[in-house]
Amino acid sequence: MFRNKLIIAFRHLFRDRFYNFLNGCGLAFAMAAALLIFVWANDELTFDNFHQKGDRIYRVLATWPKQPNLDTIALTPLPLADAAREGVPEIEQFIRLWNMRGAVLKHSEKRFGVEGLYLADKEFLEAFDFPFVQGSPQSAFSLPNNIVLTETLAQQIFGTTDVVGQPLKIAGEIELVVSGIMADVPSNSHIRFEALLPLRENIKVAGGKWIDSWDSNNFDTYVLLRPGVDLAVVEKKISALPEKGDVAYKLQPLSDVYLHSDFVKYSAAPKGNFANIRLIGLIGLLILLIACINYVNISTARQVNRAKVVGIQKIVGANRWAIFLQFFTEAVILVGLACIVAMSLANLSLDYFAELTGKHFARGQLYSVETAGIIFGTALLAVLLAGILPAVQLSNFRPLETLRGDSFSRLGGKNTLRKVLVAGQFACSGALIIGTFIMLAQLHFVKQEKLGYEREHVFTFRVDESEPLQIINELQNEAGIADVAASNFSITNISNQYMGFDFEGKDPATEPFVRYINPDEKFLEFFGLELAAGRWFLPGNEDYNAFILNETAVRSFGLEDPIGKWVAFNGTKAPIVGVLKDFHFRSLHHPIEPMIMSQNPSWFRQIYVKTTGANAATAIAAAERVFSQHEPVALFNHQFLDESYEQLYQSETRSGQLFLLFAVLAIFISCLGVFGLATYAAERRTKEIGIRKIMGAKVMQIVGLLARDFMKPVILSMCIASCLAWYFLRDWLQHFAYRIDMPWWVFILASILITGLAFLTIGMRSVKAALANPSDSLRNE
């Protein structure tokens, strides 16, 4: 019996293969997209959830309650740990991390640059669950010169992971011994490292003489609290520790670090965006909804053609259950095949999707219980909507009415529900495409906006141990180099924030903050900056007793005629010699803030090189050669300012790419459904079309006749889509201090695009029907 049902089901599916192919493709593409979106969203939402003690681990944040304008930062001073261990018994373990950025490991005369080499307290290995492949947490830091490597770094350096006991060198000649190999850090961990060294034994040598000051905030800090302690009590006790100044410390749950840290500055940890996760998750649901609407539309439309077959089956003795089971079997088979195709498509697309999102996905993430739930849930919904409903409706037909055609006309009806569903799916597609256009327009705006300085053909690199002025002088004479300048921070992201700023006429009740940069004498001309008043720093890079403010600082502090007035900052009291016209020194998410400049060559660390454009490769090679002569144990890492600036909008760029991808997919699925419905409508009206042609109707009249019923809901859908997109995107644009006005032409362009695609899709099938020979359609009864 069951075998017979299967044979009949496959026979019907094959006979209606065109519509079933459209149905299956739309459903498969939608489920594949939903699976990829889920894998991405799950990776985002499960950051740091693999630590067994994670519910008791907190990150320590520093705040200044008396200075609400100052940033909350994710860095603390070195002495805080020892003070907290003695004064806060509720803390079970206190963990500090310090990144030795740009460290170089040496083995067999080969050098390996390591961006993720951290000094860490031994408690780090106990509190966090980063598994060891070789060695153990108890013995990993038994000696001061022990180093722990990840599997990938060990393989890169030694060609194998069986290297415990092998020697290494760091910073030229410091001898190390490999004491353990850890598994690579999971992609959903905000703590990213490649190698670890004991912190207590090495920090004084690696960090310099100021590293143990209470005023030096340089450490990522975590605490493991004892079970059942009061978080507020712990925060109060840490904030009451002596010698910490006006700083108050807050404890941030480990589970909040990735997704809820927008307010935290000076954090090397990657940051997610919970709003983006919800939005892209909603897109996945919309795509599934569009596919299910298509499936229901086409399946219920095609059920009319089965009415007479059902009538004959009932006359010859088929009962309602048998007819219901037949339709249900067909739906299960088609949906099942779509599920298999969806899994295959998701598997094939996983690497591309990982590259698009900047993540690393394991194949096993596609075969989890959750992804199985998505597949099963979508399949169940499709079967229920497009399998059971038609089956119940057809199984209730009266045989005589069915054979006379009464039920046929009743099923055809005015198709009001079908038009509503078509409008709904195109409204979803239209909202996505409008959202994509506006996101891309905003990204184009921030990348093309005049920042107030010139960044074309400029690359930059940092120096740590060498004399920067000597490097600058040597680079000036190299081929392909047009000019060289220096400062302490990169001009694309001056995010440091200072307090203790005093000036002539300051209100004692206020405590302003400023951003700070230390530029050289060529900085102004190099970047094409302009002075609003006064002068720039004098030649020779020795203009120590002078300050320059930007226009925002002058306005914010109410300074009238600022030139010559004194400023006290960073231990120096000196006059204001110039006012610099405002320029954007952070991303356009932020407004221009008060900034002060002073000059001290010993602080120059960021070197800028302007190339002649065509000779950029020659300039880079020259810079690397000079750098290596002065810092032989370091690796030369350079980056063009254009690339550095674009990285400030990396999250928005990836979101825009995801929106574009899924918007195109949603439109494609919608057009598949409309094409199927248009084809069916043309088949239903074959004789009508033939008669109209005999009566003299033109091709375009017939195309208009067939397209009219579909275009009305499509046009209505774009009105709905415009309202939805405007409502949601208005909030998204609020994240930018400088943003575009909502462009009216985007709504019109998207409406024309969606309507045009829908008309083209319908027209393709309508023209074919209009060009058919009318005698063929009238001859066939």
Coordinates of C-alpha atoms in Angstrom, one line a residue, residues 187-539:
S187 CA 36.6 31.6 16.9
N188 CA 33.9 32.6 19.3
S189 CA 36.4 33.7 22.0
H190 CA 37.0 37.4 22.6
I191 CA 40.4 36.6 24.1
R192 CA 42.7 35.8 21.1
F193 CA 46.3 34.7 21.7
E194 CA 49.0 32.7 19.9
A195 CA 51.5 32.4 22.7
L196 CA 51.7 32.9 26.5
L197 CA 54.5 33.9 28.9
P198 CA 54.4 34.2 32.7
L199 CA 53.5 37.7 33.6
R200 CA 54.9 38.2 37.1
E201 CA 58.4 37.1 36.1
N202 CA 58.7 39.1 32.8
I203 CA 56.6 42.2 33.1
K204 CA 59.3 44.5 34.5
V205 CA 61.6 43.6 31.7
A206 CA 59.0 43.7 28.9
G207 CA 57.0 46.7 30.1
G208 CA 59.6 49.3 31.1
K209 CA 60.0 51.4 34.3
W210 CA 56.5 53.0 34.3
I211 CA 54.6 49.7 33.9
D212 CA 53.9 49.3 37.7
S213 CA 52.5 52.8 38.2
W214 CA 48.9 53.2 39.4
D215 CA 48.6 55.9 36.7
S216 CA 49.6 53.4 33.9
N217 CA 46.4 51.6 32.7
N218 CA 47.8 48.9 30.4
F219 CA 46.3 45.5 31.4
D220 CA 43.3 43.5 30.4
T221 CA 42.0 42.3 33.7
Y222 CA 39.6 39.6 34.8
V223 CA 38.4 38.3 38.2
L224 CA 37.0 34.9 39.2
L225 CA 34.6 35.6 42.0
R226 CA 33.8 33.1 44.8
P227 CA 30.4 31.4 44.5
G228 CA 27.4 33.4 45.9
V229 CA 29.2 36.8 46.5
D230 CA 27.4 40.1 46.0
L231 CA 28.7 41.8 42.8
A232 CA 28.0 45.3 44.1
V233 CA 30.0 44.7 47.2
V234 CA 33.0 43.5 45.2
E235 CA 32.8 46.6 43.0
K236 CA 32.6 48.9 46.0
K237 CA 35.6 47.2 47.7
I238 CA 37.8 47.4 44.6
S239 CA 36.9 51.0 44.0
A240 CA 37.8 51.8 47.7
L241 CA 41.4 50.5 47.3
P242 CA 44.1 53.0 48.3
E243 CA 46.2 54.9 45.8
K244 CA 43.9 54.3 42.9
G245 CA 42.9 58.0 42.7
D246 CA 39.4 58.9 41.4
V247 CA 38.9 55.7 39.5
A248 CA 35.9 53.4 40.2
Y249 CA 35.9 49.9 38.9
K250 CA 33.0 48.0 37.4
L251 CA 32.7 44.3 36.8
Q252 CA 31.4 43.2 33.4
P253 CA 30.1 39.6 33.0
L254 CA 32.1 37.5 30.6
S255 CA 28.9 36.9 28.6
D256 CA 28.5 40.6 28.0
V257 CA 32.0 41.4 26.8
Y258 CA 31.4 40.6 23.1
L259 CA 27.9 41.9 22.5
H260 CA 27.5 44.6 25.1
S261 CA 30.7 46.6 25.0
D262 CA 29.9 49.6 22.7
F263 CA 30.6 52.0 25.6
V264 CA 34.0 50.4 26.4
K265 CA 37.2 52.0 25.0
Y266 CA 40.8 50.8 24.7
S267 CA 39.6 47.2 24.3
A268 CA 41.5 44.9 21.9
A269 CA 38.6 42.4 22.2
P270 CA 36.4 42.1 19.1
K271 CA 33.0 43.6 19.5
G272 CA 29.7 42.3 18.1
N273 CA 26.5 44.1 17.4
F274 CA 23.4 42.6 19.0
A275 CA 21.1 44.8 16.8
N276 CA 22.8 43.4 13.7
I277 CA 22.3 39.9 14.9
R278 CA 18.6 40.5 15.4
L279 CA 18.3 42.2 12.1
I280 CA 20.1 39.6 10.0
G281 CA 18.2 36.9 11.9
L282 CA 15.0 38.6 11.0
I283 CA 16.2 38.6 7.3
G284 CA 16.6 34.8 7.6
L285 CA 13.1 34.4 8.8
L286 CA 11.8 36.7 6.1
I287 CA 13.5 34.6 3.4
L288 CA 12.0 31.5 4.9
L289 CA 8.6 33.2 5.0
I290 CA 8.9 34.3 1.3
A291 CA 9.8 30.7 0.3
C292 CA 6.9 29.2 2.2
I293 CA 4.6 31.8 0.7
N294 CA 5.8 30.8 -2.8
Y295 CA 5.3 27.1 -1.9
V296 CA 1.8 27.7 -0.6
N297 CA 0.9 29.9 -3.6
I298 CA 2.0 27.5 -6.3
S299 CA 0.9 24.3 -4.5
T300 CA -2.6 25.6 -3.8
A301 CA -2.9 27.0 -7.3
R302 CA -2.0 23.7 -8.8
Q303 CA -4.5 21.8 -6.7
V304 CA -7.3 23.0 -9.1
N305 CA -5.9 20.7 -11.8
R306 CA -6.2 17.7 -9.5
A307 CA -9.9 18.3 -8.7
K308 CA -11.3 16.0 -11.5
V309 CA -8.7 13.3 -10.6
V310 CA -9.9 13.5 -7.0
G311 CA -13.5 13.3 -8.1
I312 CA -12.9 10.1 -10.2
Q313 CA -10.9 8.6 -7.3
K314 CA -13.8 9.2 -4.9
I315 CA -16.3 7.7 -7.4
V316 CA -14.3 4.5 -7.7
G317 CA -14.2 4.1 -3.9
A318 CA -11.3 6.2 -2.6
N319 CA -12.0 7.5 0.9
R320 CA -11.0 10.9 2.4
W321 CA -8.0 9.4 4.3
A322 CA -6.5 7.8 1.2
I323 CA -6.7 11.1 -0.8
F324 CA -5.3 13.1 2.1
L325 CA -2.4 10.6 2.5
Q326 CA -1.6 10.9 -1.2
F327 CA -1.3 14.7 -1.2
F328 CA 0.6 14.6 2.1
T329 CA 3.1 12.0 0.8
E330 CA 3.8 14.2 -2.3
A331 CA 4.4 17.2 0.0
V332 CA 6.8 15.2 2.3
I333 CA 8.8 13.9 -0.7
L334 CA 9.2 17.4 -2.3
V335 CA 10.1 19.1 1.0
G336 CA 12.4 16.3 1.9
L337 CA 14.3 16.7 -1.4
A338 CA 14.5 20.4 -0.8
C339 CA 16.0 19.8 2.6
I340 CA 18.7 17.6 1.1
V341 CA 19.5 20.2 -1.5
A342 CA 19.5 22.9 1.1
M343 CA 22.1 21.1 3.3
S344 CA 24.3 20.5 0.2
L345 CA 24.1 24.2 -0.8
A346 CA 24.9 25.4 2.7
N347 CA 27.8 23.0 2.9
L348 CA 29.2 24.2 -0.5
S349 CA 28.7 27.8 0.5
L350 CA 30.2 27.7 4.0
D351 CA 33.7 28.7 3.0
Y352 CA 32.6 31.7 0.9
F353 CA 30.2 32.7 3.7
A354 CA 33.0 32.5 6.3
E355 CA 35.1 34.8 4.1
L356 CA 32.3 37.2 3.7
T357 CA 31.6 37.4 7.4
G358 CA 35.3 37.3 8.5
K359 CA 34.7 34.2 10.6
H360 CA 35.9 30.6 10.7
F361 CA 33.2 28.0 10.7
A362 CA 33.7 24.3 11.3
R363 CA 31.8 21.9 9.1
G364 CA 30.3 20.4 12.3
Q365 CA 28.4 23.6 13.0
L366 CA 26.1 22.8 10.1
Y367 CA 25.2 19.5 11.6
S368 CA 24.0 20.5 15.1
V369 CA 20.8 19.9 16.9
E370 CA 19.8 23.5 16.3
T371 CA 20.3 23.4 12.5
A372 CA 18.4 20.2 12.4
G373 CA 15.6 22.0 14.2
I374 CA 15.6 24.7 11.5
I375 CA 15.4 22.2 8.7
F376 CA 12.7 20.2 10.5
G377 CA 10.7 23.3 11.5
T378 CA 10.7 24.7 8.0
A379 CA 9.9 21.4 6.4
L380 CA 7.0 20.9 8.9
L381 CA 5.6 24.4 8.2
A382 CA 5.8 23.8 4.4
V383 CA 4.2 20.4 4.6
L384 CA 1.4 21.8 6.9
L385 CA 0.7 24.8 4.7
A386 CA 1.1 23.3 1.3
G387 CA 0.4 19.6 1.9
I388 CA -2.3 19.2 4.5
L389 CA -4.5 22.2 3.5
P390 CA -4.9 21.3 -0.2
A391 CA -5.2 17.6 0.8
V392 CA -8.1 18.4 3.3
Q393 CA -9.8 20.8 0.8
L394 CA -9.7 18.4 -2.1
S395 CA -10.6 15.3 -0.1
N396 CA -13.8 17.2 0.9
F397 CA -15.0 17.7 -2.7
R398 CA -18.2 16.2 -3.8
P399 CA -17.5 14.0 -6.8
L400 CA -20.4 15.2 -9.0
E401 CA -19.6 18.9 -8.5
T402 CA -15.9 18.2 -9.2
L403 CA -16.7 16.4 -12.5
R404 CA -19.1 19.2 -13.6
G405 CA -16.4 21.8 -12.9
D406 CA -18.3 23.6 -10.1
S407 CA -15.4 23.1 -7.6
F408 CA -13.0 24.2 -10.3
S409 CA -14.5 27.6 -10.5
R410 CA -14.9 27.8 -6.8
L411 CA -11.2 27.1 -6.3
G412 CA -10.2 29.6 -8.9
G413 CA -12.1 32.4 -7.2
K414 CA -10.7 35.8 -7.0
N415 CA -7.4 34.6 -5.4
T416 CA -7.5 37.4 -2.8
L417 CA -5.4 35.5 -0.3
R418 CA -2.9 34.6 -3.1
K419 CA -2.6 38.3 -4.0
V420 CA -2.1 39.3 -0.3
L421 CA 0.7 36.7 -0.1
V422 CA 2.4 38.0 -3.2
A423 CA 2.2 41.5 -1.8
G424 CA 3.7 40.3 1.4
Q425 CA 6.7 38.6 -0.1
F426 CA 7.5 41.5 -2.3
A427 CA 7.2 43.9 0.6
C428 CA 9.8 41.9 2.4
S429 CA 12.0 41.8 -0.6
G430 CA 11.5 45.5 -1.3
A431 CA 12.4 46.4 2.3
L432 CA 15.6 44.4 2.1
I433 CA 16.7 46.0 -1.1
I434 CA 15.9 49.6 0.1
G435 CA 17.8 48.8 3.3
T436 CA 20.8 47.6 1.3
F437 CA 20.8 50.7 -0.9
I438 CA 20.7 53.0 2.1
M439 CA 23.4 51.1 3.9
L440 CA 25.7 51.2 0.9
A441 CA 24.9 54.9 0.3
Q442 CA 25.9 55.7 3.9
L443 CA 29.1 53.6 3.6
H444 CA 30.0 55.4 0.4
F445 CA 29.4 58.7 2.2
V446 CA 31.7 57.9 5.1
K447 CA 34.4 56.6 2.8
Q448 CA 34.3 59.5 0.4
E449 CA 33.6 62.3 2.9
K450 CA 36.3 64.9 3.1
L451 CA 38.1 64.3 6.4
G452 CA 40.1 67.5 6.5
Y453 CA 43.4 65.7 5.7
E454 CA 45.0 64.0 2.8
R455 CA 45.5 60.2 3.1
E456 CA 46.1 59.1 -0.5
H457 CA 49.3 57.3 -1.3
V458 CA 50.3 57.3 2.4
F459 CA 51.4 54.2 4.4
T460 CA 52.4 54.1 8.0
F461 CA 54.4 51.8 10.4
R462 CA 55.4 51.9 14.1
V463 CA 58.9 52.0 15.6
D464 CA 59.5 51.0 19.2
E465 CA 63.2 50.7 20.0
S466 CA 64.9 53.1 17.5
E467 CA 65.4 56.8 17.2
P468 CA 62.5 58.0 15.0
L469 CA 64.2 61.2 13.8
Q470 CA 67.1 59.3 12.4
I471 CA 64.7 56.9 10.5
I472 CA 62.9 60.0 9.1
N473 CA 66.1 61.6 7.9
E474 CA 67.3 58.4 6.2
L475 CA 63.9 57.9 4.5
Q476 CA 63.8 61.4 3.0
N477 CA 66.5 60.5 0.5
E478 CA 65.1 57.2 -0.6
A479 CA 63.6 56.7 -4.2
G480 CA 59.8 56.7 -4.5
I481 CA 59.3 58.7 -1.2
A482 CA 57.8 62.1 -1.6
D483 CA 57.7 63.1 2.1
V484 CA 57.9 61.7 5.7
A485 CA 56.2 62.7 8.9
A486 CA 55.7 61.4 12.4
S487 CA 53.4 61.4 15.5
N488 CA 52.6 59.3 18.5
F489 CA 49.3 57.9 17.2
S490 CA 47.8 57.1 13.9
I491 CA 45.8 60.1 12.5
T492 CA 42.9 57.8 11.4
N493 CA 42.0 56.9 15.0
I494 CA 43.1 59.3 17.7
S495 CA 41.0 57.7 20.4
N496 CA 43.2 58.4 23.5
Q497 CA 41.5 60.6 26.1
Y498 CA 43.1 62.8 28.8
M499 CA 41.9 64.8 31.7
G500 CA 43.8 67.2 34.0
F501 CA 43.6 69.9 31.3
D502 CA 43.8 73.4 32.7
F503 CA 43.8 76.7 30.8
E504 CA 43.6 80.5 31.4
G505 CA 40.0 81.5 32.4
K506 CA 38.9 77.9 33.2
D507 CA 35.9 77.4 35.5
P508 CA 37.3 75.5 38.6
A509 CA 34.0 73.6 38.8
T510 CA 34.6 72.0 35.3
E511 CA 37.0 69.2 34.4
P512 CA 37.3 69.0 30.6
F513 CA 38.8 66.2 28.7
V514 CA 40.8 66.3 25.4
R515 CA 42.2 64.0 22.7
Y516 CA 45.9 64.3 22.3
I517 CA 48.4 63.9 19.5
N518 CA 52.1 64.6 19.4
P519 CA 53.0 65.6 15.8
D520 CA 56.3 66.6 14.2
E521 CA 57.1 69.8 12.3
K522 CA 56.0 68.4 8.9
F523 CA 52.7 67.0 10.1
L524 CA 50.7 70.1 9.0
E525 CA 52.0 70.2 5.4
F526 CA 52.2 66.5 5.0
F527 CA 48.5 65.9 5.6
G528 CA 47.4 69.2 4.1
L529 CA 45.9 70.5 7.4
E530 CA 45.1 74.2 7.8
L531 CA 45.6 76.7 10.6
A532 CA 42.7 78.9 11.6
A533 CA 45.0 81.2 13.6
G534 CA 48.5 81.4 14.8
R535 CA 51.4 79.2 13.8
W536 CA 52.5 75.6 13.6
F537 CA 55.4 74.1 15.5
L538 CA 58.8 75.6 14.7
P539 CA 61.4 73.7 12.5

